Coordinates of N, CA and C in Angstrom, one line a residue:
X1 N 60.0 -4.5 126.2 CA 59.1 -4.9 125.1 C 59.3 -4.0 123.9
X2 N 59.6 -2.8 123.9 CA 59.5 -1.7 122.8 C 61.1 -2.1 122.4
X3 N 61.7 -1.9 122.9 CA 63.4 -2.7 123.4 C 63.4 -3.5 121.6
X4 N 62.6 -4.4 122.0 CA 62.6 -5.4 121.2 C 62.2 -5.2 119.7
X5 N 60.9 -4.8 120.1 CA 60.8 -3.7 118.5 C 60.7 -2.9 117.9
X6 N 61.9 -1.8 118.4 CA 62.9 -1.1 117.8 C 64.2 -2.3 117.2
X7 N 64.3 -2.8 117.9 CA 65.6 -3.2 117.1 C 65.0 -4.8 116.0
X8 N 63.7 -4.6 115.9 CA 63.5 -5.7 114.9 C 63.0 -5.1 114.0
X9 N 62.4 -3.6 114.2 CA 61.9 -3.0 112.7 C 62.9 -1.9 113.1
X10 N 63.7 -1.3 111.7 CA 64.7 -0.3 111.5 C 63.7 0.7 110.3
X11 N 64.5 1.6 110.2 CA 64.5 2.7 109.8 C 63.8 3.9 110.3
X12 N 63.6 4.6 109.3 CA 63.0 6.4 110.0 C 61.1 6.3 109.9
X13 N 60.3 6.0 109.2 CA 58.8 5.9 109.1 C 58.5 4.2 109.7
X14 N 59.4 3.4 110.4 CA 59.0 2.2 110.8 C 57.7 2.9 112.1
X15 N 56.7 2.1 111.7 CA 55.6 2.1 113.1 C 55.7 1.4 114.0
X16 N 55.2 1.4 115.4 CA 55.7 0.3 116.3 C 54.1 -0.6 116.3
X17 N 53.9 -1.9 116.6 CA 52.8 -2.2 116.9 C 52.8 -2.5 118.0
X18 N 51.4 -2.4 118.8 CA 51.3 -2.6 120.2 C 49.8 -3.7 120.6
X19 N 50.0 -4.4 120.4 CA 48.7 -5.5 120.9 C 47.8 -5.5 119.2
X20 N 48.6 -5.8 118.5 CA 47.8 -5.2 117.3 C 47.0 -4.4 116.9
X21 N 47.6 -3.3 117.5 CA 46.9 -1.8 116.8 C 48.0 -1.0 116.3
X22 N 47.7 -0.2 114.9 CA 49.4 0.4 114.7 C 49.5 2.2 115.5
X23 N 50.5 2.4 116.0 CA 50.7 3.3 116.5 C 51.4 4.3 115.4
X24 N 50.9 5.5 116.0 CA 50.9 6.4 115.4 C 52.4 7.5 115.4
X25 N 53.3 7.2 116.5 CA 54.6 7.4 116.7 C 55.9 6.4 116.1
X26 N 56.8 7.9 115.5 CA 57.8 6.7 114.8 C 58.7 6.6 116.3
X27 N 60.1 5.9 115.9 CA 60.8 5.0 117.0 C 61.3 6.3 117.7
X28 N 61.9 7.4 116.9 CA 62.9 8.1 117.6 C 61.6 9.5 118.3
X29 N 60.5 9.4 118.3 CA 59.2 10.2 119.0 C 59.3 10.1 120.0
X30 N 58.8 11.0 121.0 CA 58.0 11.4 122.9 C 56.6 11.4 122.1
X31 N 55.9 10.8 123.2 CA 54.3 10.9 123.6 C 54.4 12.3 124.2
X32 N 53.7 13.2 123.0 CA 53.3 14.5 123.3 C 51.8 14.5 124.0
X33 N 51.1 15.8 124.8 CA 50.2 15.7 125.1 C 49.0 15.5 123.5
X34 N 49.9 16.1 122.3 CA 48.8 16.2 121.6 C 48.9 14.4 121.0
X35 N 49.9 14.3 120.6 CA 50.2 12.9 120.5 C 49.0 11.6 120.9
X36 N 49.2 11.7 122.3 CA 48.6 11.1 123.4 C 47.1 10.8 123.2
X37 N 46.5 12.8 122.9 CA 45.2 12.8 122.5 C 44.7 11.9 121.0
X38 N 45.9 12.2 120.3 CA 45.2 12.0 119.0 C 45.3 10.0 118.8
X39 N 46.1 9.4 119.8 CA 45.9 8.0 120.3 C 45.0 7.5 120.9
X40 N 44.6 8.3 122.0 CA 43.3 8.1 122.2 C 42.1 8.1 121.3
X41 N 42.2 9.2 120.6 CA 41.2 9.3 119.5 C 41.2 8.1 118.2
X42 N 42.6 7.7 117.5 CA 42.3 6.3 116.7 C 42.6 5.2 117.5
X43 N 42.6 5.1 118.9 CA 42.4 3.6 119.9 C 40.3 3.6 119.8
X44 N 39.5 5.0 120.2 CA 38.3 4.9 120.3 C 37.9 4.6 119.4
X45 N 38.1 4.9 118.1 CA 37.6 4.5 116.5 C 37.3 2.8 116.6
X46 N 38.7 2.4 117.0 CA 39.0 1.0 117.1 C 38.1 0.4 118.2
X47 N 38.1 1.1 118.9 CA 37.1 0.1 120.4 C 35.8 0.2 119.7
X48 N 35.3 1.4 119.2 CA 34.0 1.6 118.9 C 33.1 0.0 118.1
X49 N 34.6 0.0 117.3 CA 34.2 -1.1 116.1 C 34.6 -3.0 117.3
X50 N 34.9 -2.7 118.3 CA 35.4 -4.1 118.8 C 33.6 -3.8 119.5
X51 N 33.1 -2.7 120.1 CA 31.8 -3.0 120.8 C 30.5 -3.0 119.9
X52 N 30.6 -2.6 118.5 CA 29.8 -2.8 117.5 C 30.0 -4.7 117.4
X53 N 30.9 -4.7 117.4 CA 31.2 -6.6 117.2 C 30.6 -7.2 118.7
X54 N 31.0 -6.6 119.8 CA 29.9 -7.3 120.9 C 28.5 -7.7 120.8
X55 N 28.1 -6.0 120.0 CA 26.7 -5.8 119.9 C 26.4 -7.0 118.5
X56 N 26.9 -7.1 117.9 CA 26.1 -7.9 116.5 C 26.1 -9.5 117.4
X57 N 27.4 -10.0 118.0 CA 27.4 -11.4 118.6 C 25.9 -11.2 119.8
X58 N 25.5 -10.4 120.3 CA 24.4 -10.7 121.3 C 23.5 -10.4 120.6
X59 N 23.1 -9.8 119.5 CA 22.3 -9.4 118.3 C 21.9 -11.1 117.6
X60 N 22.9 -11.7 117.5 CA 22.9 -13.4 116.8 C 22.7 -14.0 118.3
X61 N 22.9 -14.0 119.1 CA 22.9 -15.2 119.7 C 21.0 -14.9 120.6
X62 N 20.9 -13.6 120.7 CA 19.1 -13.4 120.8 C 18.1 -13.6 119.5
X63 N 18.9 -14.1 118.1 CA 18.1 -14.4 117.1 C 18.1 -15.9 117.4
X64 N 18.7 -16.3 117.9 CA 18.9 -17.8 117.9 C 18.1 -18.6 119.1
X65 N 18.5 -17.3 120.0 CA 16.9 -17.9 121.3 C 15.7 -17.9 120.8
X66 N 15.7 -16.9 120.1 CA 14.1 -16.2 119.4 C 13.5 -17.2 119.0
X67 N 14.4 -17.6 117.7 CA 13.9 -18.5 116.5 C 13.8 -19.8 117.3
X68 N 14.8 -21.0 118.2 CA 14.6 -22.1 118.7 C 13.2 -22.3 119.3
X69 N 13.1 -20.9 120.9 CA 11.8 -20.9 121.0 C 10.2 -20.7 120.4
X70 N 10.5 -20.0 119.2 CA 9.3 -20.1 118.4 C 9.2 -21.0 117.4
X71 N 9.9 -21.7 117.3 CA 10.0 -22.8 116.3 C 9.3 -23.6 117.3
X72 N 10.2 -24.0 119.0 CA 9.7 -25.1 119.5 C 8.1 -24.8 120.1
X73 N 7.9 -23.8 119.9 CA 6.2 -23.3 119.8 C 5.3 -23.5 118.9
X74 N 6.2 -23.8 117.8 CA 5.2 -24.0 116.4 C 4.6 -22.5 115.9
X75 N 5.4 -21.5 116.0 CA 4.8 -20.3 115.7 C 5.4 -20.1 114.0
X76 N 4.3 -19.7 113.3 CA 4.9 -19.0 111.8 C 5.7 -18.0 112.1
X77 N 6.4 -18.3 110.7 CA 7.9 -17.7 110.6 C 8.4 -17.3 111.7
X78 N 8.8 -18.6 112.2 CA 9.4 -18.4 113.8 C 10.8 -17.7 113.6
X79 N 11.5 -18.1 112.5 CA 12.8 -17.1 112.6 C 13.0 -16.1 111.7
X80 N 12.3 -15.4 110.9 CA 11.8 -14.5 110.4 C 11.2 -13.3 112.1
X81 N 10.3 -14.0 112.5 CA 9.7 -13.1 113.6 C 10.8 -12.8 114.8
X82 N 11.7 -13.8 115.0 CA 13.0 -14.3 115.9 C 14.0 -12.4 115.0
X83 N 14.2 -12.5 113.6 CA 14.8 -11.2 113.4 C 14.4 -10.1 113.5
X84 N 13.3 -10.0 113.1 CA 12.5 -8.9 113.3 C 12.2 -8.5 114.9
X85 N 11.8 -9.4 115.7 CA 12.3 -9.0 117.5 C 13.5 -8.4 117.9
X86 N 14.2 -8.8 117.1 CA 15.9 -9.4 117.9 C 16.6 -7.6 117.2
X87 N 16.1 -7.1 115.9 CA 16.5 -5.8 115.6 C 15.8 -4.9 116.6
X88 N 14.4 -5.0 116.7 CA 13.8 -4.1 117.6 C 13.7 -3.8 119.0
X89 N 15.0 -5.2 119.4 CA 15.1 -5.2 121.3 C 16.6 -4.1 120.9
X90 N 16.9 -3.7 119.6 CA 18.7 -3.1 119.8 C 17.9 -1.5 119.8
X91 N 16.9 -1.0 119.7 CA 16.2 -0.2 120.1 C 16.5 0.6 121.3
X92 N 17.1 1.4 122.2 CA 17.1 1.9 122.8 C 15.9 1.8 124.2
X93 N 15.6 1.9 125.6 CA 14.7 2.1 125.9 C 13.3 0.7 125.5
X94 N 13.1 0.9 124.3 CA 12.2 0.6 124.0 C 12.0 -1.1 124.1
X95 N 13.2 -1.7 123.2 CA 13.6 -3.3 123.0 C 12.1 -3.4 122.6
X96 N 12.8 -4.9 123.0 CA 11.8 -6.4 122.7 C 10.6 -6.2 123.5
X97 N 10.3 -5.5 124.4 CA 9.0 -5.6 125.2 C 7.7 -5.1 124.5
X98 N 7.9 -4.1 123.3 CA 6.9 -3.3 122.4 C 6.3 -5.0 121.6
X99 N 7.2 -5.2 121.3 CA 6.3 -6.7 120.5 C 5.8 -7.9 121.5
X100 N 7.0 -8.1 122.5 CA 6.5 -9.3 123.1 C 4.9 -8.6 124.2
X101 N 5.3 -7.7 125.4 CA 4.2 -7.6 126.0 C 2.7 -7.3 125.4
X102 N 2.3 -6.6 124.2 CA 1.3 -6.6 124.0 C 1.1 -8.4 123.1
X103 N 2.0 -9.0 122.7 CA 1.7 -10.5 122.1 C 1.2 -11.6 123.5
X104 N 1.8 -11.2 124.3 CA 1.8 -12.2 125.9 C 0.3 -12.2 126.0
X105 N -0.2 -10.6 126.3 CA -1.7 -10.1 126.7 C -2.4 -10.6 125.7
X106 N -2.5 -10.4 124.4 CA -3.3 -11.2 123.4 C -3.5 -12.9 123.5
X107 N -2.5 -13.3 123.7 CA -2.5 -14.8 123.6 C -3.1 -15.3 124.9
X108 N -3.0 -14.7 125.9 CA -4.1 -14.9 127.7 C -5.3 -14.2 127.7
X109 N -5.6 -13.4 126.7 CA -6.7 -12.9 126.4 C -7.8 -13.8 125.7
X110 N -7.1 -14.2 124.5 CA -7.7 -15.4 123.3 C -7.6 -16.6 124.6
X111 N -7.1 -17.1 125.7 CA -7.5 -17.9 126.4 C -6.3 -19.5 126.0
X112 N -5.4 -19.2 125.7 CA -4.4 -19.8 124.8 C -2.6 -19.1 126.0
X113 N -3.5 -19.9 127.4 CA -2.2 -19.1 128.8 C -1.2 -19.9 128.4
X114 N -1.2 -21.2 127.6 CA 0.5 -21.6 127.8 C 1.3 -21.1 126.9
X115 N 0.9 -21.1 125.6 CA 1.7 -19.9 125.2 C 2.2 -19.1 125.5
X116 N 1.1 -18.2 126.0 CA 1.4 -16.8 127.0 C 2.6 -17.0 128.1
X117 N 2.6 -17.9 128.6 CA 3.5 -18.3 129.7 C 4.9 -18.6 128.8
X118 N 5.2 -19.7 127.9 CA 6.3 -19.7 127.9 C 6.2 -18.5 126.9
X119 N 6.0 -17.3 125.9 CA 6.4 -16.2 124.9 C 6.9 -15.5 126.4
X120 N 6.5 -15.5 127.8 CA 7.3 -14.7 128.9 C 8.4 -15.2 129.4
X121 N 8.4 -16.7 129.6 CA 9.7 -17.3 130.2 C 11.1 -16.9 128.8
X122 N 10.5 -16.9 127.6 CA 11.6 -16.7 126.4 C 11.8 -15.2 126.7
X123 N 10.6 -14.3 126.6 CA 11.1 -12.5 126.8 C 11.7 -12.7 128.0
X124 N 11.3 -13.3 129.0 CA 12.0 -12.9 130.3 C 13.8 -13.2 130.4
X125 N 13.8 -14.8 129.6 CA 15.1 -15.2 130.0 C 15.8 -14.7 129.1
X126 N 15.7 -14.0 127.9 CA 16.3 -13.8 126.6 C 16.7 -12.1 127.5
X127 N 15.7 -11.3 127.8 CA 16.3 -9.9 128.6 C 17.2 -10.1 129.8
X128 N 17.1 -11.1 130.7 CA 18.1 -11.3 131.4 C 19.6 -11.4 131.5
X129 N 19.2 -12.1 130.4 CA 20.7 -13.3 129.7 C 21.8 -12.0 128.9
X130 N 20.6 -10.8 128.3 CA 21.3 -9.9 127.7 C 21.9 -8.8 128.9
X131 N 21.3 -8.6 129.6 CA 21.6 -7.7 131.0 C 23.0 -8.1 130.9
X132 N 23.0 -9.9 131.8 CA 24.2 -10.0 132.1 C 25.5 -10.5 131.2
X133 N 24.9 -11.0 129.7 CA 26.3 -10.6 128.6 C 26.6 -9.7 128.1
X134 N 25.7 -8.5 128.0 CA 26.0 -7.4 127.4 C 27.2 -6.8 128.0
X135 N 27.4 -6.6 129.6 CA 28.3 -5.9 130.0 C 30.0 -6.7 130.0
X136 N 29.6 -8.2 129.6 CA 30.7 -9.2 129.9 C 31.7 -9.4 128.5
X137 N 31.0 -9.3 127.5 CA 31.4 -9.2 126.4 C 31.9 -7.8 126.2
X138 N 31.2 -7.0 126.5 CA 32.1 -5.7 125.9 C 33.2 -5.1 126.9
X139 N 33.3 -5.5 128.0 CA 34.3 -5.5 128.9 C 35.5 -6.6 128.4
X140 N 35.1 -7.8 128.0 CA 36.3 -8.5 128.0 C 36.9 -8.1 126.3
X141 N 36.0 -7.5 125.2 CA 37.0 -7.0 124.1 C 37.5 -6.0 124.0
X142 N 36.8 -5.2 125.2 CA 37.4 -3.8 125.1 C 38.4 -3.7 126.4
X143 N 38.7 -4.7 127.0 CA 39.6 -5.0 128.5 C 39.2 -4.0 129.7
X144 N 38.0 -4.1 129.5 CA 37.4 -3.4 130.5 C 37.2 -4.4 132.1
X145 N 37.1 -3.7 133.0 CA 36.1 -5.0 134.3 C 34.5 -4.8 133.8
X146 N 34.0 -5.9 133.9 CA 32.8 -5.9 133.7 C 31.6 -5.0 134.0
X147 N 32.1 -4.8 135.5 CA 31.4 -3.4 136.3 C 31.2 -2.0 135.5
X148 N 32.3 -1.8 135.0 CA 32.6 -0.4 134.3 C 31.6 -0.1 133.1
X149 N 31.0 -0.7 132.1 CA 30.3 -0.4 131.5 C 29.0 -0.3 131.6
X150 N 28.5 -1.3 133.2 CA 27.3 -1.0 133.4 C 27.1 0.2 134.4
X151 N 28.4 0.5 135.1 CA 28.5 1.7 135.7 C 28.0 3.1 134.6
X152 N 28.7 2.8 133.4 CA 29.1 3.8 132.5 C 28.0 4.4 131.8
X153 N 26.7 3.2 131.8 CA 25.5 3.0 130.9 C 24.7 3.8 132.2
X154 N 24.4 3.5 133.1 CA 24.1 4.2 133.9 C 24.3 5.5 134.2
X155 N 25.2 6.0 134.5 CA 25.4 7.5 134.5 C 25.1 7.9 133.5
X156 N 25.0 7.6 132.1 CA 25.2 7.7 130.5 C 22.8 8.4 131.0
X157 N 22.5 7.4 131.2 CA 21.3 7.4 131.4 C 21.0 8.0 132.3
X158 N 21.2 8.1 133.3 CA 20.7 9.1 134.4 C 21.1 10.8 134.2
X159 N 22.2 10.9 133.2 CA 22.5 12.7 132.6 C 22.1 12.5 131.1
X160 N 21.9 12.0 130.2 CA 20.9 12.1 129.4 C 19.5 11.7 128.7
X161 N 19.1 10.8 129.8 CA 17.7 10.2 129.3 C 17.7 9.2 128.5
X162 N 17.1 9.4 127.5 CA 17.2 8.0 126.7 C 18.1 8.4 125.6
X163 N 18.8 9.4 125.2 CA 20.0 9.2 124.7 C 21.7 8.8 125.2
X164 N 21.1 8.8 126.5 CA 22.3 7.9 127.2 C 22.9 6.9 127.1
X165 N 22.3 5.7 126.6 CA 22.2 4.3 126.0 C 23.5 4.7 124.4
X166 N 22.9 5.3 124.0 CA 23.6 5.6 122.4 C 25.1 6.8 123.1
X167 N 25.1 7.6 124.0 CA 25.9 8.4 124.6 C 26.8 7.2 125.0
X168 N 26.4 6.2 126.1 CA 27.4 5.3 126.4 C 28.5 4.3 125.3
X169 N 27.4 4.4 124.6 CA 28.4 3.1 123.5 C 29.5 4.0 122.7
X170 N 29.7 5.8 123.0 CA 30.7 6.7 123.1 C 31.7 6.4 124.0
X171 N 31.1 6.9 124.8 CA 31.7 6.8 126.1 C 32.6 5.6 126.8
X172 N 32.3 4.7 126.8 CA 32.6 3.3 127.2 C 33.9 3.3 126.1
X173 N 33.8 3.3 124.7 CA 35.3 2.9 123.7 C 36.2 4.3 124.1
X174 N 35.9 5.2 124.7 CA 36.7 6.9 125.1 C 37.5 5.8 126.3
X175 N 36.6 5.5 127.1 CA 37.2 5.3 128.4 C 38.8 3.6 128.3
X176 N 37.9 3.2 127.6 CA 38.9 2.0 126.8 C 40.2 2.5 126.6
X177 N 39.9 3.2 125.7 CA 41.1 3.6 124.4 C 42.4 4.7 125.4
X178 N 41.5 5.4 126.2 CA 41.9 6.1 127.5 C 43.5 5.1 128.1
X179 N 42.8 4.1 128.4 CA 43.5 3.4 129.8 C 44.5 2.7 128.9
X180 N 44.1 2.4 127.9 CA 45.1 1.2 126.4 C 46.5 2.2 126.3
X181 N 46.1 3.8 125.6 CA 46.9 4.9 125.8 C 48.0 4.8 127.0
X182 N 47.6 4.9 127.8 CA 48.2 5.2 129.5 C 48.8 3.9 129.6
X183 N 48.8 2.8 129.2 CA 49.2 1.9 129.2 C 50.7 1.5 128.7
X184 N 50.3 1.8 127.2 CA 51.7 2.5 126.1 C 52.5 3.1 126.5
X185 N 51.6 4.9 126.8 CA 52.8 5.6 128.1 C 53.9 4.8 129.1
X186 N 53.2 4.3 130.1 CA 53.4 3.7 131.1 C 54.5 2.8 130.2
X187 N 54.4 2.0 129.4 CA 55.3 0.6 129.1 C 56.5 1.6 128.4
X188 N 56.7 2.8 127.8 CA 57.6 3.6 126.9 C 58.0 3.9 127.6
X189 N 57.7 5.0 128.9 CA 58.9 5.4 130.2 C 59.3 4.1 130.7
X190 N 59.0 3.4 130.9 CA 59.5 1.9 131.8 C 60.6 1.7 131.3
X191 N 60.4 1.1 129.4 CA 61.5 1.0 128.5 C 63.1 1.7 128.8
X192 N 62.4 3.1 128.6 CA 63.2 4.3 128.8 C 64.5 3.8 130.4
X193 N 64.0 3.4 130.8 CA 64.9 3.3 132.4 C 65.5 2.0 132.6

């Protein structure tokens, strides 16, 4: 594969590209240990920004639950209230539960339970739905297994608390950019033989 493009880009500052990211070694370079590191380092830059793009797509598609369900509720400024939720579930820890649970209890309080029922079926299914795309989506742009990020978010959380959440969305594009690296390695000695 590198075979190929080496002999389709020539000269001494030609870069190689590899899955569309440009590499930072010219043709006639070894993958030094510092090398290696400093690829890891602009692959993580790059994943950071592919899991910022996960996070804005599940950011839009829980503004969109928001707004259909409070619209199909007849609630003011249903999608106005739909953005304003949907920023403060990307909250750490905290999410969507600070607005919705005390809104649930008010509306079964005022005596007004179907409301209250479905504002839980929407918080309930909207936090679920994110559980299980959150980890699906950022695994499949960052070529992760699905598992790994919720593994990652966890540990991330159980050694720092509630900065763990913000620690993993590090962590997670480190581990990416890691295996992308090793990968390169791997495909340049292969070349090599």
């Amino acid at each position: 594969m590198l075979k190929k493009l080496k002999n389709k880009f020539s000269g001494q500052n030609t870069f190689f590209f590899y899955k569309g990211r440009k590499r930072i070694l010219r043709k006639d370079d070894k993958m030094t240990k510092a090398t290696f590191w400093k690829q890891v380092f602009l692959h993580t830059i790059q994943n950071i920004k592919l899991y910022v793009g996960a996070e804005v797509k599940l950011l839009l598609l829980t503004v969109i639950i928001y707004g259909v369900g409070f619209w199909a509720l007849d609630i003011q400024l249903a999608w106005l209230m739909a953005i304003g939720i949907s920023l403060v579930a990307l909250l750490p820890v905290i999410g969507a539960g600070v607005v919705f649970i005390p809104w649930i209890l008010i509306e079964w309080l005022q005596g007004d339970t179907q409301v209250g029922w479905w504002l839980f079926a929407i918080y309930l299914g909207v936090e679920l739905l994110t559980e299980i795309l959150q980890p699906l989506l950022i695994g499949k742009d960052l070529k992760l297994p699905f598992w790994l990020p919720i593994v990652v978010t966890l540990m991330c959380t159980i050694a720092f608390n509630l900065f763990g959440v913000m620690v993993a969305g590090i962590v997670i594009p480190l581990i990416s950019a890691y295996f992308q690296v090793k990968e390169i390695e791997r495909a340049e000695i292969y070349d090599e033989k």
